[in-house]
């Protein structure tokens, strides 16, 4: 592996990143243990050791694989909120993360990037519009057969480099800072075993976003709906006028959903959807599962009422049949919480601007650990880490974007100190 010339401002950033991505930390949605895969602790342990090496005395990994650590305050002010920087150690179950061979494409000239271990995996500017602003930068990719794991090891490396920088520059004043590295974000269980009391932070930032300069302070609000249809079952040979086939009732419900709206494949930006995710059953009984998404609680409610009405209309054609309609809350738009603490977003936007970037606010068509943490009492927007094309073999990140992210993390700490 090549040595990267580390800039003074980014102690060990690239070296750390290259080291972390070569540790396989894939999580497993089928597993019921915490963490879902033991190998995630391999990276958590490395992080704890590296934090000790930097001089952090309280770094620890708990039994679930969560890493907690403190950068002590060095400011005289006593009223600075404790802020937390958070990233996840696991990588997506979608693509293997075993045997990652990171490659640095130095001073990339704009040509398609060929991944040597599978030349059919071409990274083209046409498919990755964010690459147009990366010409001349150093792009890191995997070799074609694995994901890279920049999601979220870019965030880990950036937080670690920012920690090293803050410890080496006591002239930069800041309050108490907590670091939190979590397992199992990719399987939706990253906050399951977080100890918020032990973390003891007032506000948090996940460093897990995409493009340079972006801050995400909005997520979907999300519910799941489970419809259990009870049909009228008879022997098919003696069924005339009696059988009401639960599978056909379920199919009727799916058939009345609009073809040109209200689905993931027909919506974007701030539009929500009603999305069937699973169908199983027989003529007697069928279960139909949906996920419902919207940015507002009202929109979520409207979509559920819509689905319930469609179901009732269908059932009107099957007088002997019935259905149960059960809504389960999944997560809520973090903006509802963040709006009550405007300094959290404002200070991050200021930190991004101080890094010489134009700050852009975005919403996420999904949930993050931050949306769950926000509702657990830790308001927590998401700052860019530079990750792109995540969960794919074409995943990439640029060294220069990662350097900017380190700068932003340091600035966030500084802005909170100044404004407290
Ligand atoms: Zn992530």
PDB file of C-alpha atoms in Angstrom, residues 120-349:
ATOM      1  CA  UNK A 120     -16.724  -4.179 -16.110  1.00  0.00           C
ATOM      2  CA  UNK A 121     -17.051  -1.970 -13.000  1.00  0.00           C
ATOM      3  CA  UNK A 122     -16.414   1.423 -14.607  1.00  0.00           C
ATOM      4  CA  UNK A 123     -16.930   4.585 -12.591  1.00  0.00           C
ATOM      5  CA  UNK A 124     -18.194   7.076 -15.180  1.00  0.00           C
ATOM      6  CA  UNK A 125     -18.752  10.764 -14.695  1.00  0.00           C
ATOM      7  CA  UNK A 126     -22.076  10.366 -16.486  1.00  0.00           C
ATOM      8  CA  UNK A 127     -23.276   8.017 -13.732  1.00  0.00           C
ATOM      9  CA  UNK A 128     -21.694   9.963 -10.863  1.00  0.00           C
ATOM     10  CA  UNK A 129     -22.425  13.669 -11.410  1.00  0.00           C
ATOM     11  CA  UNK A 130     -20.616  14.679  -8.194  1.00  0.00           C
ATOM     12  CA  UNK A 131     -17.365  13.589  -9.876  1.00  0.00           C
ATOM     13  CA  UNK A 132     -17.429  16.641 -12.158  1.00  0.00           C
ATOM     14  CA  UNK A 133     -16.170  18.803  -9.288  1.00  0.00           C
ATOM     15  CA  UNK A 134     -13.412  16.320  -8.350  1.00  0.00           C
ATOM     16  CA  UNK A 135     -11.005  16.721 -11.282  1.00  0.00           C
ATOM     17  CA  UNK A 136      -7.449  17.074  -9.958  1.00  0.00           C
ATOM     18  CA  UNK A 137      -8.416  15.505  -6.628  1.00  0.00           C
ATOM     19  CA  UNK A 138      -7.264  12.158  -5.245  1.00  0.00           C
ATOM     20  CA  UNK A 139     -10.104   9.653  -5.507  1.00  0.00           C
ATOM     21  CA  UNK A 140     -10.137   6.488  -3.410  1.00  0.00           C
ATOM     22  CA  UNK A 141     -12.055   3.449  -4.697  1.00  0.00           C
ATOM     23  CA  UNK A 142     -12.119  -0.287  -4.035  1.00  0.00           C
ATOM     24  CA  UNK A 143     -10.726  -2.678  -6.649  1.00  0.00           C
ATOM     25  CA  UNK A 144     -13.980  -3.865  -8.270  1.00  0.00           C
ATOM     26  CA  UNK A 145     -15.061  -6.913  -6.261  1.00  0.00           C
ATOM     27  CA  UNK A 146     -16.030  -5.317  -2.934  1.00  0.00           C
ATOM     28  CA  UNK A 147     -17.546  -2.131  -1.618  1.00  0.00           C
ATOM     29  CA  UNK A 148     -15.095   0.464  -0.325  1.00  0.00           C
ATOM     30  CA  UNK A 149     -16.714   1.149   3.027  1.00  0.00           C
ATOM     31  CA  UNK A 150     -16.326   4.927   2.899  1.00  0.00           C
ATOM     32  CA  UNK A 151     -19.852   4.682   4.312  1.00  0.00           C
ATOM     33  CA  UNK A 152     -19.026   5.225   7.121  1.00  0.00           C
ATOM     34  CA  UNK A 153     -15.290   4.688   7.565  1.00  0.00           C
ATOM     35  CA  UNK A 154     -14.684   8.090   5.976  1.00  0.00           C
ATOM     36  CA  UNK A 155     -16.610   9.521   8.935  1.00  0.00           C
ATOM     37  CA  UNK A 156     -14.589   7.466  11.427  1.00  0.00           C
ATOM     38  CA  UNK A 157     -11.271   8.565   9.909  1.00  0.00           C
ATOM     39  CA  UNK A 158     -12.427  12.196   9.833  1.00  0.00           C
ATOM     40  CA  UNK A 159     -13.508  12.185  13.491  1.00  0.00           C
ATOM     41  CA  UNK A 160     -10.244  10.492  14.505  1.00  0.00           C
ATOM     42  CA  UNK A 161      -8.148  12.985  12.519  1.00  0.00           C
ATOM     43  CA  UNK A 162     -10.113  15.909  13.976  1.00  0.00           C
ATOM     44  CA  UNK A 163      -9.542  14.457  17.461  1.00  0.00           C
ATOM     45  CA  UNK A 164      -5.801  14.214  16.796  1.00  0.00           C
ATOM     46  CA  UNK A 165      -5.792  17.768  15.507  1.00  0.00           C
ATOM     47  CA  UNK A 166      -7.676  19.202  18.492  1.00  0.00           C
ATOM     48  CA  UNK A 167      -5.388  17.395  20.944  1.00  0.00           C
ATOM     49  CA  UNK A 168      -2.318  18.714  19.127  1.00  0.00           C
ATOM     50  CA  UNK A 169      -3.659  22.296  19.067  1.00  0.00           C
ATOM     51  CA  UNK A 170      -4.672  23.349  22.586  1.00  0.00           C
ATOM     52  CA  UNK A 171      -4.904  26.907  21.265  1.00  0.00           C
ATOM     53  CA  UNK A 172      -8.225  25.890  19.664  1.00  0.00           C
ATOM     54  CA  UNK A 173     -10.736  26.265  22.483  1.00  0.00           C
ATOM     55  CA  UNK A 174     -13.674  23.917  22.813  1.00  0.00           C
ATOM     56  CA  UNK A 175     -16.038  22.401  25.360  1.00  0.00           C
ATOM     57  CA  UNK A 176     -16.295  18.741  26.343  1.00  0.00           C
ATOM     58  CA  UNK A 177     -16.628  16.530  23.284  1.00  0.00           C
ATOM     59  CA  UNK A 178     -17.924  12.962  23.283  1.00  0.00           C
ATOM     60  CA  UNK A 179     -17.152  10.474  20.532  1.00  0.00           C
ATOM     61  CA  UNK A 180     -19.549   7.637  19.736  1.00  0.00           C
ATOM     62  CA  UNK A 181     -18.888   4.844  17.234  1.00  0.00           C
ATOM     63  CA  UNK A 182     -21.820   2.478  16.708  1.00  0.00           C
ATOM     64  CA  UNK A 183     -22.334  -0.963  15.122  1.00  0.00           C
ATOM     65  CA  UNK A 184     -25.272  -2.078  12.954  1.00  0.00           C
ATOM     66  CA  UNK A 185     -26.414   1.220  11.470  1.00  0.00           C
ATOM     67  CA  UNK A 186     -26.874  -0.464   8.091  1.00  0.00           C
ATOM     68  CA  UNK A 187     -29.361  -2.953   9.516  1.00  0.00           C
ATOM     69  CA  UNK A 188     -31.353  -0.230  11.280  1.00  0.00           C
ATOM     70  CA  UNK A 189     -30.221  -1.211  14.768  1.00  0.00           C
ATOM     71  CA  UNK A 190     -27.396   1.255  15.344  1.00  0.00           C
ATOM     72  CA  UNK A 191     -29.042   2.953  18.288  1.00  0.00           C
ATOM     73  CA  UNK A 192     -30.521  -0.147  19.910  1.00  0.00           C
ATOM     74  CA  UNK A 193     -27.928  -0.365  22.688  1.00  0.00           C
ATOM     75  CA  UNK A 194     -26.805   3.264  22.886  1.00  0.00           C
ATOM     76  CA  UNK A 195     -26.631   4.429  26.489  1.00  0.00           C
ATOM     77  CA  UNK A 196     -27.710   8.073  26.171  1.00  0.00           C
ATOM     78  CA  UNK A 197     -27.192   8.754  29.885  1.00  0.00           C
ATOM     79  CA  UNK A 198     -23.672   7.387  29.766  1.00  0.00           C
ATOM     80  CA  UNK A 199     -22.955   9.314  26.573  1.00  0.00           C
ATOM     81  CA  UNK A 200     -23.914  12.461  28.439  1.00  0.00           C
ATOM     82  CA  UNK A 201     -23.991  14.770  25.436  1.00  0.00           C
ATOM     83  CA  UNK A 202     -26.395  17.635  24.779  1.00  0.00           C
ATOM     84  CA  UNK A 203     -26.253  17.624  20.992  1.00  0.00           C
ATOM     85  CA  UNK A 204     -24.770  15.344  18.361  1.00  0.00           C
ATOM     86  CA  UNK A 205     -23.625  15.197  14.754  1.00  0.00           C
ATOM     87  CA  UNK A 206     -23.418  12.065  12.664  1.00  0.00           C
ATOM     88  CA  UNK A 207     -20.604  12.387  10.120  1.00  0.00           C
ATOM     89  CA  UNK A 208     -22.201  10.178   7.482  1.00  0.00           C
ATOM     90  CA  UNK A 209     -23.387  12.403   4.636  1.00  0.00           C
ATOM     91  CA  UNK A 210     -22.564  12.568   0.967  1.00  0.00           C
ATOM     92  CA  UNK A 211     -21.542  15.715  -0.919  1.00  0.00           C
ATOM     93  CA  UNK A 212     -19.094  18.415   0.141  1.00  0.00           C
ATOM     94  CA  UNK A 213     -20.738  21.176   2.171  1.00  0.00           C
ATOM     95  CA  UNK A 214     -24.036  19.417   2.863  1.00  0.00           C
ATOM     96  CA  UNK A 215     -25.874  19.199   6.134  1.00  0.00           C
ATOM     97  CA  UNK A 216     -28.952  17.014   6.460  1.00  0.00           C
ATOM     98  CA  UNK A 217     -31.461  18.073   9.086  1.00  0.00           C
ATOM     99  CA  UNK A 218     -34.572  16.341   7.779  1.00  0.00           C
ATOM    100  CA  UNK A 219     -35.440  12.699   7.367  1.00  0.00           C
ATOM    101  CA  UNK A 220     -38.579  10.853   6.415  1.00  0.00           C
ATOM    102  CA  UNK A 221     -41.153  10.057   9.016  1.00  0.00           C
ATOM    103  CA  UNK A 222     -41.812   6.362   8.733  1.00  0.00           C
ATOM    104  CA  UNK A 223     -44.512   3.832   9.615  1.00  0.00           C
ATOM    105  CA  UNK A 224     -45.048   0.214   8.700  1.00  0.00           C
ATOM    106  CA  UNK A 225     -48.505  -1.152   7.879  1.00  0.00           C
ATOM    107  CA  UNK A 226     -49.433  -4.798   8.104  1.00  0.00           C
ATOM    108  CA  UNK A 227     -52.720  -5.911   6.537  1.00  0.00           C
ATOM    109  CA  UNK A 228     -53.887  -9.381   7.472  1.00  0.00           C
ATOM    110  CA  UNK A 229     -56.699 -10.562   5.188  1.00  0.00           C
ATOM    111  CA  UNK A 230     -59.043 -13.336   6.254  1.00  0.00           C
ATOM    112  CA  UNK A 231     -60.806 -14.792   3.214  1.00  0.00           C
ATOM    113  CA  UNK A 232     -63.450 -17.505   2.996  1.00  0.00           C
ATOM    114  CA  UNK A 233     -61.834 -20.855   2.278  1.00  0.00           C
ATOM    115  CA  UNK A 234     -63.558 -23.875   0.729  1.00  0.00           C
ATOM    116  CA  UNK A 235     -62.587 -26.940  -1.260  1.00  0.00           C
ATOM    117  CA  UNK A 236     -62.002 -25.616  -4.798  1.00  0.00           C
ATOM    118  CA  UNK A 237     -64.249 -28.320  -6.226  1.00  0.00           C
ATOM    119  CA  UNK A 238     -67.214 -27.066  -4.230  1.00  0.00           C
ATOM    120  CA  UNK A 239     -66.332 -23.379  -4.147  1.00  0.00           C
ATOM    121  CA  UNK A 240     -68.876 -21.800  -6.450  1.00  0.00           C
ATOM    122  CA  UNK A 241     -70.517 -18.808  -4.822  1.00  0.00           C
ATOM    123  CA  UNK A 242     -68.647 -19.426  -1.575  1.00  0.00           C
ATOM    124  CA  UNK A 243     -64.849 -19.082  -1.909  1.00  0.00           C
ATOM    125  CA  UNK A 244     -63.317 -15.667  -1.278  1.00  0.00           C
ATOM    126  CA  UNK A 245     -59.627 -16.113  -2.065  1.00  0.00           C
ATOM    127  CA  UNK A 246     -57.449 -14.057   0.305  1.00  0.00           C
ATOM    128  CA  UNK A 247     -54.619 -13.957  -2.260  1.00  0.00           C
ATOM    129  CA  UNK A 248     -56.931 -12.367  -4.839  1.00  0.00           C
ATOM    130  CA  UNK A 249     -58.143  -9.820  -2.293  1.00  0.00           C
ATOM    131  CA  UNK A 250     -54.515  -8.902  -1.589  1.00  0.00           C
ATOM    132  CA  UNK A 251     -53.843  -8.665  -5.327  1.00  0.00           C
ATOM    133  CA  UNK A 252     -56.864  -6.350  -5.715  1.00  0.00           C
ATOM    134  CA  UNK A 253     -55.441  -4.040  -3.039  1.00  0.00           C
ATOM    135  CA  UNK A 254     -52.115  -3.870  -4.894  1.00  0.00           C
ATOM    136  CA  UNK A 255     -53.896  -3.341  -8.211  1.00  0.00           C
ATOM    137  CA  UNK A 256     -55.759  -0.229  -7.052  1.00  0.00           C
ATOM    138  CA  UNK A 257     -52.561   1.569  -6.045  1.00  0.00           C
ATOM    139  CA  UNK A 258     -51.762   4.294  -8.598  1.00  0.00           C
ATOM    140  CA  UNK A 259     -49.211   3.402 -11.291  1.00  0.00           C
ATOM    141  CA  UNK A 260     -47.906   6.941 -11.741  1.00  0.00           C
ATOM    142  CA  UNK A 261     -47.719   8.277  -8.183  1.00  0.00           C
ATOM    143  CA  UNK A 262     -47.264   7.486  -4.504  1.00  0.00           C
ATOM    144  CA  UNK A 263     -44.499   4.900  -5.045  1.00  0.00           C
ATOM    145  CA  UNK A 264     -40.716   5.020  -4.527  1.00  0.00           C
ATOM    146  CA  UNK A 265     -40.268   4.593  -8.288  1.00  0.00           C
ATOM    147  CA  UNK A 266     -42.434   7.634  -9.142  1.00  0.00           C
ATOM    148  CA  UNK A 267     -41.544  10.140  -6.392  1.00  0.00           C
ATOM    149  CA  UNK A 268     -38.593  12.325  -5.413  1.00  0.00           C
ATOM    150  CA  UNK A 269     -37.479  15.130  -3.094  1.00  0.00           C
ATOM    151  CA  UNK A 270     -40.246  15.962  -0.600  1.00  0.00           C
ATOM    152  CA  UNK A 271     -42.857  13.473  -1.902  1.00  0.00           C
ATOM    153  CA  UNK A 272     -43.777  10.498   0.237  1.00  0.00           C
ATOM    154  CA  UNK A 273     -44.982   7.050  -0.782  1.00  0.00           C
ATOM    155  CA  UNK A 274     -46.963   3.893   0.007  1.00  0.00           C
ATOM    156  CA  UNK A 275     -44.728   0.935  -0.771  1.00  0.00           C
ATOM    157  CA  UNK A 276     -45.674  -2.766  -0.596  1.00  0.00           C
ATOM    158  CA  UNK A 277     -42.697  -4.753   0.704  1.00  0.00           C
ATOM    159  CA  UNK A 278     -44.019  -8.259   1.261  1.00  0.00           C
ATOM    160  CA  UNK A 279     -46.919 -10.533   0.355  1.00  0.00           C
ATOM    161  CA  UNK A 280     -47.490 -14.040   1.605  1.00  0.00           C
ATOM    162  CA  UNK A 281     -50.385 -16.334   2.221  1.00  0.00           C
ATOM    163  CA  UNK A 282     -52.886 -18.775   0.738  1.00  0.00           C
ATOM    164  CA  UNK A 283     -56.548 -18.683  -0.238  1.00  0.00           C
ATOM    165  CA  UNK A 284     -57.609 -18.620   3.404  1.00  0.00           C
ATOM    166  CA  UNK A 285     -55.345 -15.920   4.742  1.00  0.00           C
ATOM    167  CA  UNK A 286     -52.881 -13.404   3.282  1.00  0.00           C
ATOM    168  CA  UNK A 287     -50.519 -10.905   4.842  1.00  0.00           C
ATOM    169  CA  UNK A 288     -49.585  -7.755   2.969  1.00  0.00           C
ATOM    170  CA  UNK A 289     -46.872  -5.483   4.370  1.00  0.00           C
ATOM    171  CA  UNK A 290     -46.179  -1.862   3.469  1.00  0.00           C
ATOM    172  CA  UNK A 291     -43.816   0.892   4.426  1.00  0.00           C
ATOM    173  CA  UNK A 292     -45.303   4.401   4.482  1.00  0.00           C
ATOM    174  CA  UNK A 293     -43.033   7.433   4.124  1.00  0.00           C
ATOM    175  CA  UNK A 294     -43.555  11.187   4.250  1.00  0.00           C
ATOM    176  CA  UNK A 295     -41.791  14.260   5.617  1.00  0.00           C
ATOM    177  CA  UNK A 296     -44.762  15.310   7.733  1.00  0.00           C
ATOM    178  CA  UNK A 297     -46.911  13.523  10.254  1.00  0.00           C
ATOM    179  CA  UNK A 298     -50.017  14.799   8.437  1.00  0.00           C
ATOM    180  CA  UNK A 299     -48.794  13.383   5.131  1.00  0.00           C
ATOM    181  CA  UNK A 300     -48.091  10.059   6.774  1.00  0.00           C
ATOM    182  CA  UNK A 301     -51.601   9.991   8.227  1.00  0.00           C
ATOM    183  CA  UNK A 302     -53.161  10.862   4.857  1.00  0.00           C
ATOM    184  CA  UNK A 303     -51.355   8.006   3.153  1.00  0.00           C
ATOM    185  CA  UNK A 304     -52.451   5.533   5.800  1.00  0.00           C
ATOM    186  CA  UNK A 305     -56.050   6.710   5.548  1.00  0.00           C
ATOM    187  CA  UNK A 306     -55.814   6.398   1.770  1.00  0.00           C
ATOM    188  CA  UNK A 307     -54.566   2.816   2.031  1.00  0.00           C
ATOM    189  CA  UNK A 308     -57.224   1.940   4.604  1.00  0.00           C
ATOM    190  CA  UNK A 309     -59.945   3.353   2.289  1.00  0.00           C
ATOM    191  CA  UNK A 310     -58.639   1.373  -0.693  1.00  0.00           C
ATOM    192  CA  UNK A 311     -58.699  -1.766   1.427  1.00  0.00           C
ATOM    193  CA  UNK A 312     -62.285  -1.089   2.542  1.00  0.00           C
ATOM    194  CA  UNK A 313     -63.389  -0.533  -1.067  1.00  0.00           C
ATOM    195  CA  UNK A 314     -61.856  -3.832  -2.111  1.00  0.00           C
ATOM    196  CA  UNK A 315     -63.386  -5.678   0.843  1.00  0.00           C
ATOM    197  CA  UNK A 316     -66.831  -4.393  -0.146  1.00  0.00           C
ATOM    198  CA  UNK A 317     -66.625  -6.896  -3.029  1.00  0.00           C
ATOM    199  CA  UNK A 318     -65.971  -9.780  -0.607  1.00  0.00           C
ATOM    200  CA  UNK A 319     -68.790  -9.765   1.982  1.00  0.00           C
ATOM    201  CA  UNK A 320     -67.568 -12.821   3.887  1.00  0.00           C
ATOM    202  CA  UNK A 321     -63.986 -11.602   4.272  1.00  0.00           C
ATOM    203  CA  UNK A 322     -62.351  -9.253   6.717  1.00  0.00           C
ATOM    204  CA  UNK A 323     -58.997  -7.603   7.318  1.00  0.00           C
ATOM    205  CA  UNK A 324     -56.882  -6.237  10.115  1.00  0.00           C
ATOM    206  CA  UNK A 325     -54.991  -3.006   9.452  1.00  0.00           C
ATOM    207  CA  UNK A 326     -52.134  -2.437  11.905  1.00  0.00           C
ATOM    208  CA  UNK A 327     -49.845   0.629  11.850  1.00  0.00           C
ATOM    209  CA  UNK A 328     -46.460   0.490  13.556  1.00  0.00           C
ATOM    210  CA  UNK A 329     -44.324   3.567  14.060  1.00  0.00           C
ATOM    211  CA  UNK A 330     -40.768   3.208  12.723  1.00  0.00           C
ATOM    212  CA  UNK A 331     -39.085   6.617  13.083  1.00  0.00           C
ATOM    213  CA  UNK A 332     -39.881  10.329  12.820  1.00  0.00           C
ATOM    214  CA  UNK A 333     -38.489  13.317  10.933  1.00  0.00           C
ATOM    215  CA  UNK A 334     -35.612  14.679  13.025  1.00  0.00           C
ATOM    216  CA  UNK A 335     -36.544  18.215  11.989  1.00  0.00           C
ATOM    217  CA  UNK A 336     -39.371  18.211  14.553  1.00  0.00           C
ATOM    218  CA  UNK A 337     -36.693  17.950  17.252  1.00  0.00           C
ATOM    219  CA  UNK A 338     -34.010  20.084  15.589  1.00  0.00           C
ATOM    220  CA  UNK A 339     -36.412  23.016  15.141  1.00  0.00           C
ATOM    221  CA  UNK A 340     -36.526  23.278  18.935  1.00  0.00           C
ATOM    222  CA  UNK A 341     -32.709  23.664  19.063  1.00  0.00           C
ATOM    223  CA  UNK A 342     -31.838  25.949  16.134  1.00  0.00           C
ATOM    224  CA  UNK A 343     -28.225  26.446  17.306  1.00  0.00           C
ATOM    225  CA  UNK A 344     -27.422  22.825  16.464  1.00  0.00           C
ATOM    226  CA  UNK A 345     -27.972  23.376  12.738  1.00  0.00           C
ATOM    227  CA  UNK A 346     -26.877  27.037  12.709  1.00  0.00           C
ATOM    228  CA  UNK A 347     -23.509  26.286  14.296  1.00  0.00           C
ATOM    229  CA  UNK A 348     -22.848  23.457  11.857  1.00  0.00           C
ATOM    230  CA  UNK A 349     -23.724  25.658   8.869  1.00  0.00           C
TER     231      UNK A 349
END
